[in-house]
XYZ file of C-alpha atoms in Angstrom:
737
model
C 129.245 78.224 111.260
C 132.769 79.440 111.888
C 133.673 76.684 114.372
C 135.233 79.194 116.748
C 133.737 80.747 119.937
C 135.654 84.027 119.291
C 134.083 85.896 116.396
C 134.040 89.561 115.352
C 131.673 91.493 113.234
C 133.376 92.718 110.065
C 130.497 94.830 108.721
C 126.759 95.151 109.278
C 124.491 95.924 112.218
C 122.402 94.098 114.842
C 119.863 93.009 112.167
C 122.237 91.428 109.638
C 126.006 91.320 109.544
C 129.135 89.517 108.313
C 131.313 87.801 110.905
C 134.800 86.297 110.949
C 136.935 84.416 113.437
C 138.820 86.827 115.617
C 142.131 85.509 114.304
C 141.063 86.276 110.736
C 139.833 89.806 111.272
C 142.821 91.337 109.475
C 143.633 88.473 107.120
C 144.024 90.743 104.077
C 146.476 93.051 105.859
C 148.513 90.192 107.375
C 148.280 87.328 104.833
C 151.243 85.435 106.263
C 149.430 84.719 109.515
C 147.077 82.213 107.994
C 147.393 79.543 105.335
C 144.362 78.586 103.333
C 140.999 80.251 102.832
C 139.402 82.768 105.212
C 135.766 81.825 106.073
C 133.100 84.435 106.677
C 129.512 84.002 107.871
C 126.597 86.246 106.866
C 123.958 86.065 109.597
C 120.462 87.187 108.542
C 118.151 85.334 110.917
C 116.909 88.502 112.647
C 115.407 89.596 109.362
C 112.785 86.873 109.763
C 112.664 85.981 113.466
C 113.643 89.368 114.992
C 111.762 90.835 117.935
C 108.313 89.988 119.274
C 106.349 92.252 116.831
C 107.164 89.749 114.063
C 104.462 87.473 115.591
C 101.824 90.026 114.601
C 102.677 89.349 110.984
C 100.574 86.199 111.280
C 97.488 88.400 110.926
C 98.843 89.473 107.533
C 98.952 85.936 106.191
C 96.374 86.402 103.375
C 98.313 89.425 102.104
C 101.557 87.468 102.061
C 99.968 84.560 100.181
C 98.427 86.708 97.466
C 101.831 88.441 97.029
C 103.370 85.004 96.380
C 100.795 84.448 93.609
C 102.325 87.393 91.722
C 105.749 85.683 91.515
C 104.346 82.319 90.526
C 103.538 83.246 86.971
C 104.702 80.798 84.291
C 107.651 81.369 82.013
C 106.636 83.303 78.908
C 108.222 84.305 75.599
C 107.094 87.366 73.713
C 104.031 87.857 75.895
C 104.786 91.181 77.555
C 101.188 92.417 77.561
C 99.910 89.091 78.937
C 102.559 89.215 81.662
C 101.446 92.740 82.615
C 97.783 91.589 82.646
C 98.798 88.763 85.001
C 100.424 91.173 87.464
C 97.428 93.550 87.174
C 94.906 90.826 88.099
C 96.939 89.770 91.125
C 97.195 93.417 92.320
C 93.430 93.707 91.997
C 93.008 90.495 94.000
C 95.263 92.025 96.671
C 93.183 95.206 96.732
C 90.015 93.118 97.243
C 91.645 91.536 100.266
C 92.377 94.953 101.850
C 88.752 95.912 101.294
C 87.607 92.619 102.790
C 89.892 93.024 105.805
C 88.582 96.528 106.577
C 84.988 95.457 105.798
C 85.280 92.737 108.402
C 86.386 95.310 111.007
C 83.400 97.445 109.932
C 81.103 94.421 110.314
C 82.286 93.866 113.882
C 82.435 97.445 115.107
C 79.623 99.129 113.056
C 77.085 96.387 112.408
C 77.348 93.918 115.328
C 78.335 96.314 118.120
C 77.030 99.775 117.291
C 74.010 98.914 115.112
C 72.645 95.586 116.301
C 73.822 95.200 119.944
C 73.554 98.870 120.998
C 70.142 99.075 119.256
C 68.797 96.011 121.171
C 67.919 96.512 124.819
C 68.688 92.889 125.871
C 72.136 92.945 124.299
C 73.070 96.420 125.483
C 71.987 95.537 128.999
C 74.389 92.563 129.105
C 77.291 94.720 127.919
C 77.326 97.810 130.104
C 80.138 99.427 128.125
C 77.579 99.888 125.284
C 75.032 101.490 127.566
C 75.708 105.122 126.492
C 75.011 104.054 122.863
C 71.696 102.404 123.667
C 68.592 104.597 123.281
C 66.680 102.530 125.892
C 69.434 102.538 128.509
C 70.757 106.032 128.012
C 67.345 107.646 127.653
C 67.889 108.713 124.050
C 71.261 110.162 124.874
C 73.204 112.227 122.349
C 75.387 109.275 121.273
C 72.425 106.976 120.969
C 71.384 108.268 117.517
C 72.184 105.550 114.944
C 74.344 107.804 112.815
C 76.441 108.989 115.751
C 76.863 105.416 116.937
C 78.158 104.465 113.546
C 80.439 107.521 113.414
C 81.957 106.668 116.783
C 82.350 103.006 115.957
C 84.039 103.898 112.657
C 87.093 104.857 114.703
C 87.893 101.099 115.047
C 88.258 100.184 111.375
C 89.929 103.539 110.768
C 92.484 102.701 113.420
C 92.982 99.254 111.822
C 93.675 100.916 108.446
C 96.045 103.335 110.118
C 97.898 100.493 111.834
C 98.355 98.722 108.507
C 99.730 101.898 106.976
C 102.095 102.506 109.874
C 103.442 98.932 109.802
C 104.012 99.148 106.066
C 105.794 102.550 106.400
C 108.106 101.327 109.232
C 109.128 98.154 107.414
C 109.553 100.189 104.232
C 112.151 102.292 105.901
C 113.946 99.215 107.309
C 113.889 97.049 104.163
C 112.962 98.673 100.829
C 115.126 101.687 101.508
C 118.312 99.629 101.106
C 120.186 100.894 98.047
C 121.348 97.976 95.786
C 124.710 98.077 94.103
C 124.432 99.868 90.756
C 125.775 98.162 87.663
C 125.131 98.257 84.004
C 121.972 96.248 83.048
C 122.773 93.045 81.204
C 121.184 91.989 77.993
C 117.646 90.857 78.851
C 117.492 87.304 77.591
C 114.192 86.622 79.351
C 115.800 83.810 81.390
C 115.218 85.585 84.726
C 114.518 89.036 86.058
C 116.686 88.458 89.147
C 119.686 89.957 87.408
C 118.012 93.314 86.726
C 119.489 96.253 88.750
C 116.130 97.348 90.135
C 114.664 93.922 91.086
C 115.381 94.240 94.779
C 114.396 97.921 95.030
C 110.619 98.217 95.068
C 110.161 101.513 96.900
C 108.182 103.258 94.179
C 105.625 100.536 93.679
C 105.220 99.844 97.386
C 104.691 103.507 98.108
C 102.013 103.750 95.321
C 100.279 100.577 96.486
C 100.392 101.699 100.104
C 98.725 104.930 99.313
C 96.054 103.223 97.199
C 95.337 100.497 99.762
C 95.203 103.023 102.618
C 92.766 105.114 100.683
C 90.744 101.995 99.826
C 90.485 101.158 103.542
C 89.368 104.627 104.494
C 86.838 104.785 101.694
C 85.463 101.347 102.773
C 84.818 102.732 106.259
C 83.192 105.874 104.730
C 80.987 103.716 102.517
C 79.858 101.566 105.453
C 78.825 104.661 107.451
C 77.596 106.811 104.656
C 75.492 104.222 102.863
C 73.324 103.634 105.938
C 72.695 107.371 106.409
C 72.072 107.991 102.714
C 69.567 105.144 102.607
C 67.644 106.662 105.518
C 67.636 110.061 103.837
C 66.095 108.598 100.702
C 63.061 107.461 102.648
C 59.858 109.426 101.886
C 59.497 112.512 104.060
C 63.202 112.892 104.770
C 65.072 116.189 104.622
C 65.782 117.173 100.986
C 69.145 118.728 101.825
C 70.377 115.567 103.443
C 69.092 113.447 100.574
C 71.033 115.583 98.103
C 74.150 115.400 100.291
C 73.802 111.679 100.442
C 73.692 111.406 96.612
C 76.760 113.640 96.352
C 78.568 111.597 98.973
C 77.902 108.356 97.162
C 79.157 109.925 93.935
C 82.361 111.046 95.670
C 82.852 107.575 97.117
C 82.366 105.968 93.668
C 84.831 108.453 92.184
C 87.347 107.709 94.910
C 87.006 103.953 94.283
C 87.674 104.518 90.587
C 90.847 106.552 91.411
C 92.108 103.815 93.725
C 91.580 101.120 91.087
C 93.264 103.316 88.485
C 96.296 103.800 90.718
C 96.539 100.020 91.343
C 96.211 99.279 87.632
C 98.406 102.110 86.351
C 101.952 100.957 87.103
C 103.710 97.716 87.940
C 107.335 97.142 88.949
C 110.298 98.977 87.474
C 113.146 96.425 87.457
C 115.409 97.429 84.581
C 116.903 100.294 86.552
C 117.126 101.412 90.149
C 114.122 103.776 90.290
C 114.682 106.110 93.279
C 111.925 108.521 92.363
C 108.625 108.572 94.263
C 105.197 109.801 93.127
C 105.132 112.209 96.011
C 101.910 114.005 95.232
C 100.007 110.741 94.757
C 101.574 109.118 97.891
C 100.815 112.136 100.012
C 97.468 113.419 98.786
C 95.527 110.240 97.926
C 95.301 108.908 101.540
C 94.792 112.470 102.827
C 91.856 113.021 100.417
C 90.284 109.723 101.522
C 90.685 110.820 105.131
C 88.936 114.100 104.410
C 86.091 112.215 102.669
C 85.789 109.943 105.711
C 85.669 112.914 108.073
C 82.931 114.592 106.004
C 81.034 111.272 105.932
C 81.148 110.957 109.726
C 79.879 114.540 110.057
C 77.107 113.807 107.607
C 76.090 110.598 109.368
C 76.078 112.280 112.773
C 73.531 114.890 111.752
C 70.271 114.822 113.650
C 67.627 112.545 112.032
C 64.478 112.271 114.138
C 62.757 108.927 113.970
C 65.776 106.972 112.666
C 65.923 103.591 114.488
C 68.390 100.759 113.986
C 66.692 97.443 113.080
C 67.910 94.236 111.500
C 71.354 94.209 109.927
C 73.245 97.314 108.859
C 72.522 98.124 105.163
C 75.412 97.126 102.944
C 75.571 93.370 103.605
C 75.618 92.878 99.842
C 79.172 94.198 99.857
C 80.496 90.835 101.097
C 78.698 89.036 98.282
C 80.079 91.463 95.700
C 83.601 91.008 97.071
C 83.296 87.220 96.969
C 82.051 87.312 93.421
C 84.720 89.678 92.281
C 87.464 87.576 93.851
C 86.107 84.393 92.150
C 86.013 86.095 88.768
C 89.535 87.475 89.228
C 90.876 84.026 90.037
C 89.123 82.475 87.010
C 90.439 85.094 84.625
C 93.878 84.819 86.247
C 93.836 81.080 85.563
C 93.072 81.745 81.922
C 95.953 84.170 81.600
C 98.369 81.802 83.412
C 97.308 78.956 81.080
C 98.038 81.162 78.058
C 101.479 82.025 79.332
C 102.268 78.412 80.123
C 101.269 77.272 76.624
C 103.642 79.814 75.087
C 106.639 78.177 76.782
C 105.660 74.860 78.459
C 107.670 73.723 81.449
C 106.912 70.114 82.441
C 108.313 70.712 85.980
C 106.097 73.784 86.654
C 103.634 73.201 89.457
C 100.025 72.546 88.365
C 101.045 73.158 84.777
C 101.545 76.909 85.345
C 98.376 77.349 87.366
C 100.083 77.608 90.798
C 99.636 81.377 90.894
C 95.805 81.288 90.503
C 95.556 78.375 92.977
C 97.546 80.325 95.606
C 95.474 83.453 94.925
C 92.320 81.396 95.511
C 93.706 80.202 98.846
C 94.589 83.787 99.805
C 91.047 84.848 99.187
C 89.773 81.888 101.165
C 92.095 82.700 104.046
C 90.743 86.272 104.040
C 87.156 85.016 104.093
C 87.918 82.512 106.916
C 89.576 85.177 109.036
C 86.905 87.834 108.472
C 84.090 85.288 108.998
C 85.781 83.871 112.069
C 86.018 87.280 113.759
C 82.403 88.125 112.895
C 81.067 84.783 114.105
C 82.927 84.861 117.413
C 82.058 88.504 118.164
C 78.404 87.856 117.291
C 78.247 84.853 119.660
C 79.957 86.850 122.390
C 77.633 89.811 122.114
C 74.432 87.806 121.681
C 74.615 85.291 124.477
C 71.105 83.848 123.905
C 71.432 83.793 120.092
C 67.930 85.311 119.663
C 68.240 89.062 120.276
C 70.419 89.934 117.254
C 70.210 88.974 113.576
C 73.996 88.269 113.580
C 76.527 88.623 110.811
C 75.643 88.600 107.121
C 74.087 85.414 105.807
C 77.016 84.918 103.330
C 79.532 84.624 106.180
C 77.417 81.875 107.767
C 77.231 80.025 104.409
C 81.005 80.381 104.042
C 81.521 78.967 107.492
C 79.277 75.974 106.641
C 81.572 74.838 103.833
C 84.483 74.372 106.277
C 83.397 70.820 107.299
C 83.290 69.544 103.685
C 86.758 71.020 103.142
C 88.050 69.208 106.254
C 86.582 65.948 104.865
C 88.494 66.618 101.651
C 91.666 67.298 103.678
C 91.258 64.000 105.457
C 90.874 62.265 102.159
C 93.985 63.873 100.830
C 95.874 62.952 103.950
C 94.783 59.337 103.509
C 95.968 59.455 99.873
C 99.333 60.804 101.027
C 99.641 58.111 103.602
C 98.926 55.478 100.985
C 101.506 57.007 98.621
C 104.087 57.111 101.436
C 103.455 53.394 102.174
C 103.986 52.445 98.498
C 107.163 54.582 98.246
C 108.504 53.090 101.458
C 108.033 49.586 100.117
C 109.945 50.569 96.962
C 112.701 52.262 98.924
C 113.433 49.240 101.100
C 115.069 47.454 98.252
C 116.996 50.527 97.317
C 118.266 50.979 100.917
C 119.275 47.295 101.088
C 121.347 47.685 97.905
C 122.946 50.895 99.100
C 124.087 49.326 102.375
C 124.777 45.879 100.950
C 128.306 45.854 102.471
C 126.905 46.023 105.995
C 124.918 43.560 108.075
C 121.227 43.476 107.336
C 118.816 45.115 109.841
C 115.188 44.961 108.602
C 113.991 47.401 111.257
C 116.650 50.031 110.426
C 115.992 49.540 106.688
C 112.245 50.184 107.189
C 113.007 53.327 109.161
C 115.340 54.773 106.512
C 112.858 53.863 103.772
C 110.051 55.570 105.705
C 112.030 58.790 106.122
C 112.791 58.775 102.432
C 109.115 58.212 101.590
C 107.989 61.094 103.835
C 110.583 63.361 102.253
C 109.293 62.424 98.781
C 105.811 63.632 99.635
C 106.983 67.203 99.114
C 106.803 66.580 95.399
C 103.073 65.804 95.772
C 102.370 69.328 97.058
C 101.118 70.663 93.660
C 98.373 68.068 93.534
C 97.249 68.832 97.091
C 97.102 72.532 96.327
C 95.207 71.937 93.059
C 92.565 69.867 94.773
C 92.217 72.334 97.662
C 91.920 75.454 95.468
C 89.452 73.802 93.079
C 87.296 72.622 95.974
C 87.486 76.043 97.602
C 86.359 77.743 94.406
C 83.438 75.315 93.888
C 82.279 75.396 97.491
C 82.664 79.198 97.666
C 80.518 79.526 94.552
C 77.917 77.250 96.118
C 77.931 79.306 99.356
C 77.436 82.529 97.374
C 74.607 81.060 95.335
C 72.868 79.730 98.406
C 73.108 83.046 100.222
C 71.851 85.053 97.247
C 69.051 82.625 96.423
C 67.613 82.203 99.962
C 68.900 85.178 101.953
C 68.735 82.778 104.914
C 71.272 80.650 106.798
C 71.691 77.048 105.606
C 69.744 75.704 108.545
C 66.826 78.057 107.907
C 66.923 77.552 104.129
C 66.617 73.765 104.438
C 63.834 73.847 107.026
C 60.884 71.767 105.700
C 63.050 69.655 103.448
C 64.209 66.078 104.098
C 65.292 65.506 107.652
C 68.730 64.263 106.669
C 69.304 67.409 104.495
C 68.191 69.723 107.234
C 70.264 67.870 109.802
C 73.374 67.982 107.685
C 72.886 71.689 106.999
C 72.450 72.531 110.683
C 75.463 70.378 111.605
C 77.669 71.981 108.966
C 76.528 75.453 110.044
C 77.169 74.911 113.735
C 80.418 72.967 113.282
C 81.732 75.407 110.680
C 81.002 78.345 112.913
C 82.988 76.828 115.738
C 85.795 75.617 113.562
C 86.214 79.021 111.867
C 86.286 80.785 115.147
C 88.582 78.165 116.715
C 90.987 78.556 113.823
C 91.179 82.275 114.306
C 91.687 81.880 118.034
C 94.539 79.414 117.401
C 96.160 81.897 115.018
C 95.930 84.723 117.574
C 97.114 82.432 120.367
C 100.069 81.320 118.266
C 101.009 84.911 117.613
C 100.746 85.723 121.326
C 102.931 82.782 122.278
C 105.468 83.706 119.617
C 105.544 87.262 121.008
C 106.744 85.875 124.387
C 108.629 82.712 123.331
C 111.794 83.193 121.291
C 111.832 79.519 120.111
C 108.291 79.791 118.807
C 109.227 83.047 117.187
C 112.084 81.359 115.336
C 109.663 78.683 114.121
C 107.436 81.370 112.626
C 110.552 82.908 111.195
C 111.207 79.722 109.265
C 107.706 79.932 107.744
C 108.452 83.513 106.636
C 111.694 82.417 104.859
C 109.805 81.526 101.721
C 106.777 83.822 102.117
C 108.766 87.000 102.586
C 111.617 86.279 100.229
C 109.825 88.020 97.408
C 109.301 91.820 97.129
C 105.894 93.280 97.859
C 104.650 93.536 94.257
C 100.957 92.783 94.781
C 100.179 93.894 98.318
C 101.838 96.682 100.357
C 100.611 95.382 103.750
C 102.237 91.951 103.364
C 105.186 91.228 105.698
C 108.334 92.959 104.319
C 110.794 91.316 101.932
C 113.960 90.564 103.848
C 115.796 89.795 100.596
C 115.668 93.504 99.790
C 118.123 93.897 102.632
C 120.013 90.543 102.395
C 120.755 90.467 98.652
C 122.259 94.025 98.581
C 124.262 93.143 101.663
C 125.793 90.125 99.960
C 126.393 91.803 96.624
C 128.085 94.810 98.214
C 130.310 92.569 100.344
C 131.285 90.252 97.428
C 131.889 93.056 94.930
C 133.861 95.321 97.254
C 136.061 92.478 98.518
C 136.887 91.181 95.065
C 137.567 94.685 93.789
C 139.879 95.444 96.701
C 141.884 92.199 96.706
C 141.494 90.805 93.249
C 140.677 87.470 94.895
C 138.086 84.815 94.236
C 135.592 83.244 96.624
C 133.181 80.379 97.255
C 129.632 81.239 98.325
C 128.316 78.405 100.483
C 124.595 78.383 101.201
C 122.263 75.950 103.021
C 118.507 75.758 102.477
C 117.111 79.295 102.026
C 120.669 80.604 102.209
C 121.319 78.854 98.834
C 118.430 80.878 97.344
C 119.971 84.090 98.703
C 123.357 83.049 97.356
C 121.917 82.475 93.821
C 120.034 85.819 93.992
C 123.166 87.615 95.063
C 125.230 85.977 92.259
C 122.674 87.149 89.687
C 123.001 90.752 90.971
C 126.769 90.829 90.612
C 128.389 92.367 87.529
C 129.295 89.683 84.946
C 133.016 90.197 85.544
C 132.541 89.616 89.297
C 130.180 86.729 88.751
C 132.877 84.804 86.929
C 135.115 85.024 90.016
C 132.611 83.252 92.212
C 131.939 79.525 92.866
C 128.752 78.243 94.410
C 128.390 75.412 96.947
C 124.743 74.701 97.814
C 123.386 71.981 100.016
C 119.879 71.098 101.162
C 118.884 73.619 98.485
C 115.246 74.151 97.436
C 116.319 76.020 94.272
C 114.777 73.601 91.889
C 112.516 71.398 93.979
C 110.526 74.321 95.403
C 111.523 77.574 93.724
C 112.049 76.103 90.272
C 108.654 74.384 90.241
C 106.595 77.062 91.987
C 108.346 80.182 90.543
C 109.310 79.003 87.045
C 109.577 82.525 85.543
C 112.466 83.319 87.881
C 114.035 79.945 88.888
C 113.134 77.778 85.917
C 115.589 75.493 84.076
C 116.771 78.287 81.789
C 117.457 80.610 84.642
C 119.383 78.123 86.682
C 121.255 76.970 83.623
C 122.325 80.534 82.819
C 123.588 80.968 86.388
C 125.587 77.747 86.120
C 127.235 78.993 82.915
C 128.054 82.435 84.308
C 129.626 81.542 87.663
C 133.072 79.893 87.819
C 131.718 76.617 89.175
C 128.685 75.248 91.030
C 128.220 72.073 93.088
C 125.032 71.002 94.858
C 124.628 68.382 97.628
C 121.358 66.776 98.615
C 119.956 63.751 100.402
C 117.002 61.475 99.584
C 115.890 61.928 103.225
C 115.667 65.721 102.864
C 112.091 66.972 102.468
C 113.204 70.482 101.351
C 116.486 70.215 99.449
C 116.957 68.322 96.197
C 118.925 68.124 92.939
C 119.167 71.132 90.613
C 118.392 68.915 87.610
C 120.227 71.021 85.008
C 120.447 69.532 81.485
C 123.766 68.221 80.237
C 124.374 71.037 77.750
C 124.736 73.589 80.543
C 128.293 72.400 81.390
C 129.658 70.106 84.078
C 127.249 68.411 86.402
C 126.034 70.540 89.283
C 124.550 67.762 91.363
C 126.725 65.347 93.306
C 125.004 61.935 93.565
C 122.674 61.798 96.606
C 124.591 61.687 99.890
C 124.338 58.696 102.094
C 121.961 59.278 104.990
C 122.616 57.822 107.543
C 126.365 57.528 106.996
C 126.248 53.996 108.294
C 123.379 51.512 108.296
C 124.388 49.877 111.597
C 127.392 49.736 113.942
C 130.732 49.856 112.134
C 134.335 50.494 113.094
C 133.984 54.059 111.876
C 130.534 54.504 113.518
C 130.447 52.343 116.589
C 127.164 54.033 117.726
C 124.122 54.200 115.489
C 124.445 57.107 113.028
C 121.474 59.551 112.982
C 119.263 60.121 109.953
C 120.061 63.816 109.316
C 117.508 64.765 106.663
C 117.729 68.494 106.053
C 120.294 69.312 108.760
C 124.061 69.028 109.389
C 125.240 68.810 105.866
C 128.530 70.244 106.994
C 129.104 67.140 109.113
C 129.176 64.953 105.977
C 132.695 64.280 104.658
C 131.350 65.099 101.145
C 130.930 68.734 102.155
C 134.590 69.215 103.077
C 135.612 67.317 99.931
C 133.546 69.486 97.597
C 134.651 72.701 99.282
C 138.281 71.637 98.988
C 137.825 70.948 95.302
C 136.219 74.337 94.676
C 138.973 76.145 96.533
C 141.675 74.247 94.664
C 139.937 75.173 91.402
C 139.982 78.843 92.350
C 143.352 79.238 94.065
C 145.727 78.824 91.113
C 143.774 81.413 89.166
C 144.011 84.209 91.764
C 145.238 87.221 89.815
C 147.549 89.976 91.009
C 145.869 92.515 93.284
C 144.567 95.684 91.818
C 144.897 99.131 93.451
C 146.553 97.694 96.525
C 149.982 96.782 97.782
C 148.645 93.776 99.604
C 148.894 90.259 98.208
C 145.593 88.562 97.174
C 143.739 86.228 99.444
C 141.457 83.504 98.118
C 138.376 82.577 100.152
């Protein structure tokens, strides 16, 4: 970025820092040594690619996706209560994903391993490490009692919950603890919340949600263990004392669940000020109380109960059906709320007409179901080699796996539709390419290649339709799977036995294929994370995926990967504000791709007086094409228009071959044009005197190599330089950058 092998770090640490050329390190103190602007580079890649532990964040993918749904709400005017309801529904969907995640761990450890396999002689004999839990193999040993087996196996989902809590706490200290620059809050025009002082400081909400979700995970484990013991104690002839304790335990668990839901519903984000206070009693005592309840539950379950045998599936399978139903209802209600918000202030560019948030929330729930079902299916197949000694996972998980093949067929159909659209766009673009390079010799093959690249880049704008089709199909197929499981209480193959041969064959095929596909997908995810842990290049690729997913604060789920912008945006605002205050100078912020989003976010956080001393140069920018369409409440036309009016000047570069960057599309009444006409790509159609070798098609990369970049930067600097005021509170002359 600095075009110099000798660089020095001006400020920052090993995670993110500002660099200069070595010759420019003391440019402010010795202004006569250099003519022209002083470039600086802010390097933040370690916030997303970092060390090998970042690869483990792949397992938190559903949490990250549901967190994105929170920020995708439509623009709204005068609908404060509806906006709060939208955030509340997304937080509840996030809570359901935590419960589903821990319930899947309980299904594997408690039901499949401790209850079914250890309670079946054939299965326990094949897995010697379960021998001490098997009554037949251990000779009714102390640990072979069903309640004690469940209590011991409960350590696995408890450890999973503890790991999620620990990861969230560590990343909290590294990201959310960054203090933003304090400034007077501006008049809230409703255009965007990104200019609010507390937007990038979400410690209080994350701490509350982390406490609530940790308690929810621990209570889920307690419910899985305690419900089985309480059900046994309610059988005729059971001990009266234990039966009473079971009723009390279930009442305590229900009360704890109500407290957790109340905490999640009680408070959203505080953005109008930097809220440094924490709800210390709640954060400390809610998880501790849940841990005490879990310990008492394990003690209760481990009590001696003569005659208790494990048979069939562990009681509590209905929990997966209840979770699926709750998630579906939450998504439907969320869609109604989003539609109401969109109608109050329609935005024709908003993705899926304002329903992007509910669609993404639906996919988050589907991802959670696929991952939990995949683990259960694979573990069941591994434990039960013959497929006949164990009942296996809950019927609903098998039904959910069976809808994967129809979804794949839909995906193939959508891929064919995209290919057809790309072919039509490419045919149209050939004429446009020929006109653009009319001054060069014709080359039909080269023209077709350029037109094809443009067509593929244009497919990005079809993303909302793909997401809408996938989320709608997922909702309908999920509802069908839930109805089939509840109506038959049998797997699809068993439920269709005796019907038409083609129906039975299709059901068995979908069941078998879906089981393997869902397991294969989970194995691919884990293998990708393992490879990224060892391979730095693969880790950087995953880091690129996190650029969008982890840009937003954790407002809906505390266990989502951390928000790197809560470190990067304060870094940039502190550097810009302190430099302009010390020198009285002006500067150009140049940002490529996701860097342009950080540049805009930092500009919004500056005090208005400082913001007017800044010019923006963005290139390959997804500000409107992705963020403006998918996050209209924060990057919509009014928000970007206000930013254009408040900074000194803004220019944006893009190419038609770029699948990510695009024009900002601001209306004419927002001032001078932001967008420069689309850059030529490639710079030359064939071999010319200037380009004797074929010029590459650059797409999203190497904007700085285009002469237009240097031209626009020179114009911005020339616009700023004559207006540099006298320095304030310093004897040094000002330096423009």
